[in-house]
mmCIF file of C-alpha atoms and ligand atoms in Angstrom:
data_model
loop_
_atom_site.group_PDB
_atom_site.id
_atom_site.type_symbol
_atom_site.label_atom_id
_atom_site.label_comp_id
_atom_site.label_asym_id
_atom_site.label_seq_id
_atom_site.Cartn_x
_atom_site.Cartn_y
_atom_site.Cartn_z
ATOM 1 C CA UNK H 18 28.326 23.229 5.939
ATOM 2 C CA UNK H 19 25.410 20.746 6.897
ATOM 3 C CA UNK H 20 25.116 17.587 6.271
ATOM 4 C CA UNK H 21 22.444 18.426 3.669
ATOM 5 C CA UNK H 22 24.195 21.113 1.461
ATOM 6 C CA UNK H 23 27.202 18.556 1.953
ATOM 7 C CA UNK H 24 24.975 15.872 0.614
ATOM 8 C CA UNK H 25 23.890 18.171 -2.306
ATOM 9 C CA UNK H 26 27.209 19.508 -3.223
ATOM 10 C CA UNK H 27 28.950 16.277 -4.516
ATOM 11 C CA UNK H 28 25.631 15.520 -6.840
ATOM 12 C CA UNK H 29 25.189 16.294 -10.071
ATOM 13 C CA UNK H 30 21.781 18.037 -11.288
ATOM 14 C CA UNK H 31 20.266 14.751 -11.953
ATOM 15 C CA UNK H 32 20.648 13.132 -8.370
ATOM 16 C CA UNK H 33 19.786 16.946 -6.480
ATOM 17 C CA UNK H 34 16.522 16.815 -8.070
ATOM 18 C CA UNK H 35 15.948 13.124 -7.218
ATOM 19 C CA UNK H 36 17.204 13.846 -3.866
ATOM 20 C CA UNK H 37 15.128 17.502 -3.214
ATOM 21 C CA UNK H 38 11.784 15.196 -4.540
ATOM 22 C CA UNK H 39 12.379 12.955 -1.860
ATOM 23 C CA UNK H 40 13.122 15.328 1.023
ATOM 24 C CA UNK H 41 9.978 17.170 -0.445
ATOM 25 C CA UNK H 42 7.537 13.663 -0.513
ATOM 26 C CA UNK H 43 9.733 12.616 3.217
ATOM 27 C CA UNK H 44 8.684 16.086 4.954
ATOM 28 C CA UNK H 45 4.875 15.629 3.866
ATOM 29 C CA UNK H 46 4.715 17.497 0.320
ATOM 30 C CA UNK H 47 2.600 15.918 -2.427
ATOM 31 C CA UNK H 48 5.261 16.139 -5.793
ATOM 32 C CA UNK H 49 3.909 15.960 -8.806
ATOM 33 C CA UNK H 50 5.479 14.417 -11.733
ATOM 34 C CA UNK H 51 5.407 13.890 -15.192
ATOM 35 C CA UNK H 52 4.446 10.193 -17.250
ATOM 36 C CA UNK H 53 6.943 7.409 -17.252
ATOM 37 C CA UNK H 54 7.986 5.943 -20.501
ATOM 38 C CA UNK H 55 6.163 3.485 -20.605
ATOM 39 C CA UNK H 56 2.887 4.919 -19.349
ATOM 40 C CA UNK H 57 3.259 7.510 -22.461
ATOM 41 C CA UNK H 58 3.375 4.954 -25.328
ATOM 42 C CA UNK H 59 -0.015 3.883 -23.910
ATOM 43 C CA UNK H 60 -2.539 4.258 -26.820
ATOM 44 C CA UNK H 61 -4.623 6.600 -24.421
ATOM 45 C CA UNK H 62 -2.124 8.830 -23.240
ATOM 46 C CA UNK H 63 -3.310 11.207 -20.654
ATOM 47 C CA UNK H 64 -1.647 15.071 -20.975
ATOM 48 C CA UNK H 65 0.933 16.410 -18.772
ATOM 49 C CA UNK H 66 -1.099 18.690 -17.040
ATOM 50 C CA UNK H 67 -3.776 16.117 -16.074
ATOM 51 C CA UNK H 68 -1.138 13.284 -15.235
ATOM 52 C CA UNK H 69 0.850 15.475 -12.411
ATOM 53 C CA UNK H 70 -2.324 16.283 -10.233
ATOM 54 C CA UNK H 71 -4.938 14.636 -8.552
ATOM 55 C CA UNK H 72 -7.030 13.346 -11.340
ATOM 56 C CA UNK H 73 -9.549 15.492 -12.898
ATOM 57 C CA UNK H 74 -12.790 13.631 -13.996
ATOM 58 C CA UNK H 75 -11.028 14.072 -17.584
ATOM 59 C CA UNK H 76 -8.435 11.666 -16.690
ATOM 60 C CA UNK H 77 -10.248 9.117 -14.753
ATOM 61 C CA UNK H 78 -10.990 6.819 -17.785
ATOM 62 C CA UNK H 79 -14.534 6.113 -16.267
ATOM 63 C CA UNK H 80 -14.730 5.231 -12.569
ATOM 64 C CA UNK H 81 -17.721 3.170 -12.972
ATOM 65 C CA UNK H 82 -16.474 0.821 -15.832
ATOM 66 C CA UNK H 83 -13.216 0.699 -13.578
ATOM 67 C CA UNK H 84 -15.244 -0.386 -10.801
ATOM 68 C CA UNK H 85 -17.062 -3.158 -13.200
ATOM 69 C CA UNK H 86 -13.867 -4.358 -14.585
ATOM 70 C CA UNK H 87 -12.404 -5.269 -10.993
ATOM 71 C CA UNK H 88 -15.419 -6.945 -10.107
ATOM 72 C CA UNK H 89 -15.220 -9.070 -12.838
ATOM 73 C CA UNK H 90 -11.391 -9.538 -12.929
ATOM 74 C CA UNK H 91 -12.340 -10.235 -9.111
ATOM 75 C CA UNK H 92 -15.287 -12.755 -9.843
ATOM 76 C CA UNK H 93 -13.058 -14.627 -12.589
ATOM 77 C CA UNK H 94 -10.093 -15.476 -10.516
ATOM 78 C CA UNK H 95 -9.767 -18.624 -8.685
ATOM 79 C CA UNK H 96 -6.171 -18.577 -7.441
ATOM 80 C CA UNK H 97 -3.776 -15.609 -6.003
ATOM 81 C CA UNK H 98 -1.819 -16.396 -9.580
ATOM 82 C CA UNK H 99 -4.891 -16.601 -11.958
ATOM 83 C CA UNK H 100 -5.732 -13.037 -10.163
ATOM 84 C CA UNK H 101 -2.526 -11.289 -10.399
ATOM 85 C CA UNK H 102 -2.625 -12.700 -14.053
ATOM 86 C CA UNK H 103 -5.850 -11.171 -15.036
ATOM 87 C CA UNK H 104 -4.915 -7.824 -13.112
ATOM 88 C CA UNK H 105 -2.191 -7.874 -16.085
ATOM 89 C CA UNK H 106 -5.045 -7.182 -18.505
ATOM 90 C CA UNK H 107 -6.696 -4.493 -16.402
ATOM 91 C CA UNK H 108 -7.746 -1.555 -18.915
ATOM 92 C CA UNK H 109 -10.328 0.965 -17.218
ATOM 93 C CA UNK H 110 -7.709 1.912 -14.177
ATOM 94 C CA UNK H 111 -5.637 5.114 -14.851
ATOM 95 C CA UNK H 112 -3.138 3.947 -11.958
ATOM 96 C CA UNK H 113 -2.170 1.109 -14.360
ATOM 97 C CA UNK H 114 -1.346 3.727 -17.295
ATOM 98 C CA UNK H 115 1.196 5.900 -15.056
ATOM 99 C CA UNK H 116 2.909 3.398 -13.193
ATOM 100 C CA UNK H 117 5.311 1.524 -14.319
ATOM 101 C CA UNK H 118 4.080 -1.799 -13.644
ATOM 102 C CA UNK H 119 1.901 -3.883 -10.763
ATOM 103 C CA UNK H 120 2.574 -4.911 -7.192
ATOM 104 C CA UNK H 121 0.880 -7.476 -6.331
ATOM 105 C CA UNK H 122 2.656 -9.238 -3.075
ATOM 106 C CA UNK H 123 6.102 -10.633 -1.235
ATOM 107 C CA UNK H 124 6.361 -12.938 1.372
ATOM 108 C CA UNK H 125 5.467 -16.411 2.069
ATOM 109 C CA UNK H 126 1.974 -17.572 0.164
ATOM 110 C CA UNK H 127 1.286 -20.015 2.713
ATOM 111 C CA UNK H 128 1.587 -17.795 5.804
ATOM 112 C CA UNK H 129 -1.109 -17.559 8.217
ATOM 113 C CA UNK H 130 -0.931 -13.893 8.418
ATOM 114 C CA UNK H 131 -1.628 -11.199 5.889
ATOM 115 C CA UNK H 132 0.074 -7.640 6.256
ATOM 116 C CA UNK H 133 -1.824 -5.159 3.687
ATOM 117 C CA UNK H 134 -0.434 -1.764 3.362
ATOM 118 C CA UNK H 135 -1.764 1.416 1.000
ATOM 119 C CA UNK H 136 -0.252 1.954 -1.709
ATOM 120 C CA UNK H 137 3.201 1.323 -3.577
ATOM 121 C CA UNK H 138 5.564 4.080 -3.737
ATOM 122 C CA UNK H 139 8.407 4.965 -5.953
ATOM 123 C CA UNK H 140 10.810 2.393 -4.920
ATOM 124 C CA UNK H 141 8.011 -0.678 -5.040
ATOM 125 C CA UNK H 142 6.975 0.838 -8.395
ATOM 126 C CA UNK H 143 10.252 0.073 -9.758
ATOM 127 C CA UNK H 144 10.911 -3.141 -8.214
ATOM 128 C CA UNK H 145 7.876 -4.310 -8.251
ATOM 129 C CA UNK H 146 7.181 -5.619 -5.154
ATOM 130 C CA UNK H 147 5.628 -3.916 -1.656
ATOM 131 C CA UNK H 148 7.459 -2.378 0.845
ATOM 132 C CA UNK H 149 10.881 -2.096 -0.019
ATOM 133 C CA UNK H 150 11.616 1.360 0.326
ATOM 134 C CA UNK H 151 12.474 3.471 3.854
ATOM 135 C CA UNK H 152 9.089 2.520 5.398
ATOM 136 C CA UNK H 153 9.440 -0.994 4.485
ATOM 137 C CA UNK H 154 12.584 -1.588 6.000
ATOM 138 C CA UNK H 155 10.708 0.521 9.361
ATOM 139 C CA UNK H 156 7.827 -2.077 8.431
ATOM 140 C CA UNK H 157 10.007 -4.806 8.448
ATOM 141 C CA UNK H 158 11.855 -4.185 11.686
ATOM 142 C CA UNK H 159 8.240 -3.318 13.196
ATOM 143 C CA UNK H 160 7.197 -6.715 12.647
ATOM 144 C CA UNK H 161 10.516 -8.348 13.462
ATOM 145 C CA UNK H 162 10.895 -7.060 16.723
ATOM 146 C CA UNK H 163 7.412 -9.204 17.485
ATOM 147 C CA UNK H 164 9.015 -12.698 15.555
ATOM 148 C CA UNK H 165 7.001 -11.681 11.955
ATOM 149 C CA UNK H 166 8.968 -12.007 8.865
ATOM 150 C CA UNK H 167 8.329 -11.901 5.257
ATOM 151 C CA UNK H 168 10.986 -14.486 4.656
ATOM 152 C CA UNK H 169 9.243 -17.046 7.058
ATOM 153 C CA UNK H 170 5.949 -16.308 8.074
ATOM 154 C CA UNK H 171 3.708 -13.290 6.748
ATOM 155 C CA UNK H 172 2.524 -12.875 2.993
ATOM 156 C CA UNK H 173 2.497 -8.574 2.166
ATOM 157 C CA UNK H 174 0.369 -6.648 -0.279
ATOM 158 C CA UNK H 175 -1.206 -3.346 -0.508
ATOM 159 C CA UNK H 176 -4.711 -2.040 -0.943
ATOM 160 C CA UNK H 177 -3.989 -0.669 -4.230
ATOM 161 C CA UNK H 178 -1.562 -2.442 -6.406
ATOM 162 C CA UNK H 179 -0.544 0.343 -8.407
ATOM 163 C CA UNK H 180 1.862 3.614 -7.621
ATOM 164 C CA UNK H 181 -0.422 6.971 -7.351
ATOM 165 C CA UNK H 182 1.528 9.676 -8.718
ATOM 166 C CA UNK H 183 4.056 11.170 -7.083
ATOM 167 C CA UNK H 184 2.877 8.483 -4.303
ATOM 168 C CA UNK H 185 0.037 11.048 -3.067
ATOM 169 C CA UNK H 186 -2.487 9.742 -0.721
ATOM 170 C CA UNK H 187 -5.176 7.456 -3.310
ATOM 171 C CA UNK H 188 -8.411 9.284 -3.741
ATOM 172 C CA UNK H 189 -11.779 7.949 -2.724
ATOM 173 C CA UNK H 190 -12.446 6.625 -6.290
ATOM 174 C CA UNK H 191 -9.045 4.665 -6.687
ATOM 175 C CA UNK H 192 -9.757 3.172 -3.352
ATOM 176 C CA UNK H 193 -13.217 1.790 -4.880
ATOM 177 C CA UNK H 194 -11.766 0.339 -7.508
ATOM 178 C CA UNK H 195 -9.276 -1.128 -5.487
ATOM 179 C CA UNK H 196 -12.046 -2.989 -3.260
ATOM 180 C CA UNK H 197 -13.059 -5.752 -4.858
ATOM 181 C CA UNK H 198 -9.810 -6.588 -5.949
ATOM 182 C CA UNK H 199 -7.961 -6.387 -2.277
ATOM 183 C CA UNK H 200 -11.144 -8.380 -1.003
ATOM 184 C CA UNK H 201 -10.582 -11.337 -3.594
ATOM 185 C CA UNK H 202 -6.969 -10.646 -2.776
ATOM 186 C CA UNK H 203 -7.831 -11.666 1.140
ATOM 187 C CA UNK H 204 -10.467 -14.747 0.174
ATOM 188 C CA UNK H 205 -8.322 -16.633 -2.277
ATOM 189 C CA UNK H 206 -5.701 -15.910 0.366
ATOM 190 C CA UNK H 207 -7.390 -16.749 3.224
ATOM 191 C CA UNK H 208 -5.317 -15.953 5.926
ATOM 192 C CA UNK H 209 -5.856 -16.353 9.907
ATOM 193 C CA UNK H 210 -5.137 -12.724 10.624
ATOM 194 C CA UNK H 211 -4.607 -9.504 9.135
ATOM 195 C CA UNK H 212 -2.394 -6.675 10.354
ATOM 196 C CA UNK H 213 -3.597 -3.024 8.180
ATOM 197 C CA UNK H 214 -1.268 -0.966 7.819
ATOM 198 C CA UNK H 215 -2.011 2.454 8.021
ATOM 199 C CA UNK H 216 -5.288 4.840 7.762
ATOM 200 C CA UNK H 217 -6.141 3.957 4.418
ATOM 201 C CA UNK H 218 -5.798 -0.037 4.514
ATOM 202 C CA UNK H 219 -7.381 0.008 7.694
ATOM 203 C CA UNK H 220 -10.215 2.065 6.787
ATOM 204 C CA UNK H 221 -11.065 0.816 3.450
ATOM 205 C CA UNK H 222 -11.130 -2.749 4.100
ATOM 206 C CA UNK H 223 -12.986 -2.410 7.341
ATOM 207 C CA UNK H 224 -15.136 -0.331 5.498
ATOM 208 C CA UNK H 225 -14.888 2.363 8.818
ATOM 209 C CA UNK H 226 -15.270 5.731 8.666
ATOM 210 C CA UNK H 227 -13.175 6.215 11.447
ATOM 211 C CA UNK H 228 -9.014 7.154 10.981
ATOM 212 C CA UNK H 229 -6.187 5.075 12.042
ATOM 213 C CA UNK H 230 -5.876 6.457 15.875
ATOM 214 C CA UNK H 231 -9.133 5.067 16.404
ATOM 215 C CA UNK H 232 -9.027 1.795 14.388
ATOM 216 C CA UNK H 233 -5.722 0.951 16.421
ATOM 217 C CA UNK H 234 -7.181 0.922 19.486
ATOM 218 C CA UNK H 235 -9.441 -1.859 18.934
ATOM 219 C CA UNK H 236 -9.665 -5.488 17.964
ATOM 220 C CA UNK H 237 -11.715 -5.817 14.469
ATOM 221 C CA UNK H 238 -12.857 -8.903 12.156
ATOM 222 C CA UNK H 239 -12.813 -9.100 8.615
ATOM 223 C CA UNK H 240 -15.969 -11.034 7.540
ATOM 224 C CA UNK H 241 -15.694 -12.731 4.575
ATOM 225 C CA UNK H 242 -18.240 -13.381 2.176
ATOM 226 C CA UNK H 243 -18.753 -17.018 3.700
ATOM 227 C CA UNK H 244 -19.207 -15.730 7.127
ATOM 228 C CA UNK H 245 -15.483 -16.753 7.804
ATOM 229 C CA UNK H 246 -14.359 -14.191 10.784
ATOM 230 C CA UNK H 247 -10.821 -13.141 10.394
ATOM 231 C CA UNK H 248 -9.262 -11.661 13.190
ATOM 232 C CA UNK H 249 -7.786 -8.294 12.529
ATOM 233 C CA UNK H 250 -5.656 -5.935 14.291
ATOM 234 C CA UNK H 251 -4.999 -1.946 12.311
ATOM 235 C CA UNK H 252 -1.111 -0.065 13.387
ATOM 236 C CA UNK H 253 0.698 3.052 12.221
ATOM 237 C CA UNK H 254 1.628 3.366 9.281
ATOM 238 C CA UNK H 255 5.720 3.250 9.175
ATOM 239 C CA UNK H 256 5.792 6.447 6.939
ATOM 240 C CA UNK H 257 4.224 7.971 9.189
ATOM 241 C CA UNK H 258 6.250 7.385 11.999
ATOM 242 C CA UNK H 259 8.770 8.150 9.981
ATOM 243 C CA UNK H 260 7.536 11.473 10.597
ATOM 244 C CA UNK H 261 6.271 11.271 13.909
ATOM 245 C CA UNK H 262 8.832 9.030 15.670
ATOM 246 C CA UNK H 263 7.142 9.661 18.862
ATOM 247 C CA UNK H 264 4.378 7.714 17.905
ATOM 248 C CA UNK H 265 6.481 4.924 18.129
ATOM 249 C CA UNK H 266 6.243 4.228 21.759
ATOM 250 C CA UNK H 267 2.131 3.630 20.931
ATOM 251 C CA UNK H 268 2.871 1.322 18.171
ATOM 252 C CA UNK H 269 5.328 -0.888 20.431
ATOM 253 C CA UNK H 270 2.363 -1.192 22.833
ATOM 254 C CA UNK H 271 0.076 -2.202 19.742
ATOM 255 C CA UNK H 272 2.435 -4.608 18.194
ATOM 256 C CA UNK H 273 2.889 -6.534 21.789
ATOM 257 C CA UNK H 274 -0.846 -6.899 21.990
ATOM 258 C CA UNK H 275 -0.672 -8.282 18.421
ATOM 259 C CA UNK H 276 1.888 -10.812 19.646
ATOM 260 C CA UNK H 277 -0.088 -11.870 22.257
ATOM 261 C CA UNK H 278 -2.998 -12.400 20.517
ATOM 262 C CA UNK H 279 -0.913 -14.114 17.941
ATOM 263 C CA UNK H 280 0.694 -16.955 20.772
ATOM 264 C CA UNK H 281 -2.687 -17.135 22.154
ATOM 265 C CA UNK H 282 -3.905 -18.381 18.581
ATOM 266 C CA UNK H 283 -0.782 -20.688 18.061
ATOM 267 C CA UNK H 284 0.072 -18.761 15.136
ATOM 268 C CA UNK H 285 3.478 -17.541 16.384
HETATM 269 N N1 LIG N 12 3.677 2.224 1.548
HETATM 270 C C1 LIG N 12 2.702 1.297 1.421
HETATM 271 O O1 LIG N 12 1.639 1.424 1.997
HETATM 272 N N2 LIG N 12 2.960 0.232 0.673
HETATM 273 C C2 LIG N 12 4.121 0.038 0.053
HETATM 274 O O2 LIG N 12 4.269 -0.981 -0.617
HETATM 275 C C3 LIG N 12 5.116 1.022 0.212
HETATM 276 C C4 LIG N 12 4.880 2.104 0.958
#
């Protein structure tokens, strides 16, 4: 027997289904899934068939008024905690309606260095807070082995602060609604570097067209709206080297040249 039928034999049919999702969403499959509780006794519910996919214009509530809302949930905010309050009342997003509730950050609020990921997945859905599951504890030792630590000196949040579906990549739409909300996110926080994790961080908020194998390679600045240059530095995702542990040998060699830039800036 392998380890995997031996696994799968002492569950019952609840747990094999829970566990053959996760193998399925671990080797690369996008799993589809049906509403949450919660997201169904919303007073727009969205049907089965358009909740599981990618979302069809149907579902999308209206991109543009989405995009309008942020900005102005964005614009009104004047603290991290007046803007994670406000996100509360977000209305035009269909990520609010299917997941089960918002992540908006861990870590220290007063650290010097922000970490901003995609997306949150199952496990940060239900606990609320970013990278807890299998990649965060990856993410976690990543950024330990170079002295970083979300109990002592880096604040965490994601691009988008609510679960896509079946944690499938976001689409170009969620991502611009996303925007101006990760971008007040980064001025109210004002950190005095930024570590993106991942294609999708790094690409959005650098506004690059360019994917994450490119991105890593070089030093960037994120330029806020008063001119203020952060310095910013993009790595692997830790999914993905989940799935491509020899990439890991690359994103040792990126995290040292983080650290050094880091002791060259006092900041570690
Ligand atoms: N992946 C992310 O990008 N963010 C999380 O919070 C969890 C997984």
């Amino acid at each position: 027997m392998t380890q995997a039928t031996e696994k799968i034999s002492n569950l019952d049919s609840g747990q094999i289904v829970t566990f053959l999702l996760d193998w399925w969403r671990e080797n690369g499959v996008e799993v589809l899934e049906a509403p949450r509780a919660s997201a169904q006794q919303t007073p727009n519910p969205v049907t089965k068939a358009e909740n599981i996919a990618r979302p069809s214009a149907a579902s999308i509530i209206n991109p543009n008024n989405a995009v309008d809302e942020a900005k102005e949930i964005a614009k009104s905010a004047n603290s991290l905690a007046e803007l994670a309050q406000k996100l509360k009342t977000f209305e035009n997003f269909h990520l609010v309606k299917t997941a089960s509730q918002m992540v908006f950050c861990d870590g220290i609020e007063t650290a010097e260095i922000m970490v901003i990921g995609e997306a949150p997945g199952r496990e940060e859905d239900e606990q609320g807070k970013p990278f807890v599951g299998q990649a965060g504890q990856l993410l976690d030792a990543m950024l330990g082995s170079i002295g970083l630590s979300r109990k002592t000196n880096f604040y965490l949040t994601n691009t988008i602060n609510w679960r896509p579906p079946g944690n499938r990549t976001p689409t170009k739409d969620e991502i611009a609604i996303s925007l101006p909300i990760i971008k007040k996110h980064i001025e109210l926080k004002a950190p005095k570097f930024i570590i993106l994790v991942g294609g999708v961080a790094a690409s959005s908020i650098l506004e690059k067209s360019d994917g994450i194998t490119k991105l890593r390679k070089n030093a960037h600045k994120y330029i806020l709206d008063n001119g203020t240059e952060i310095p910013t530095y993009c790595i692997y995702h830790p999914a993905f080297l989940l799935r491509r542990p020899e990439q890991k040998q690359d994103t040792w060699r990126d995290l040292l040249a983080i650290k050094n830039v880091l002791s060259q800036m006092g900041l570690s």
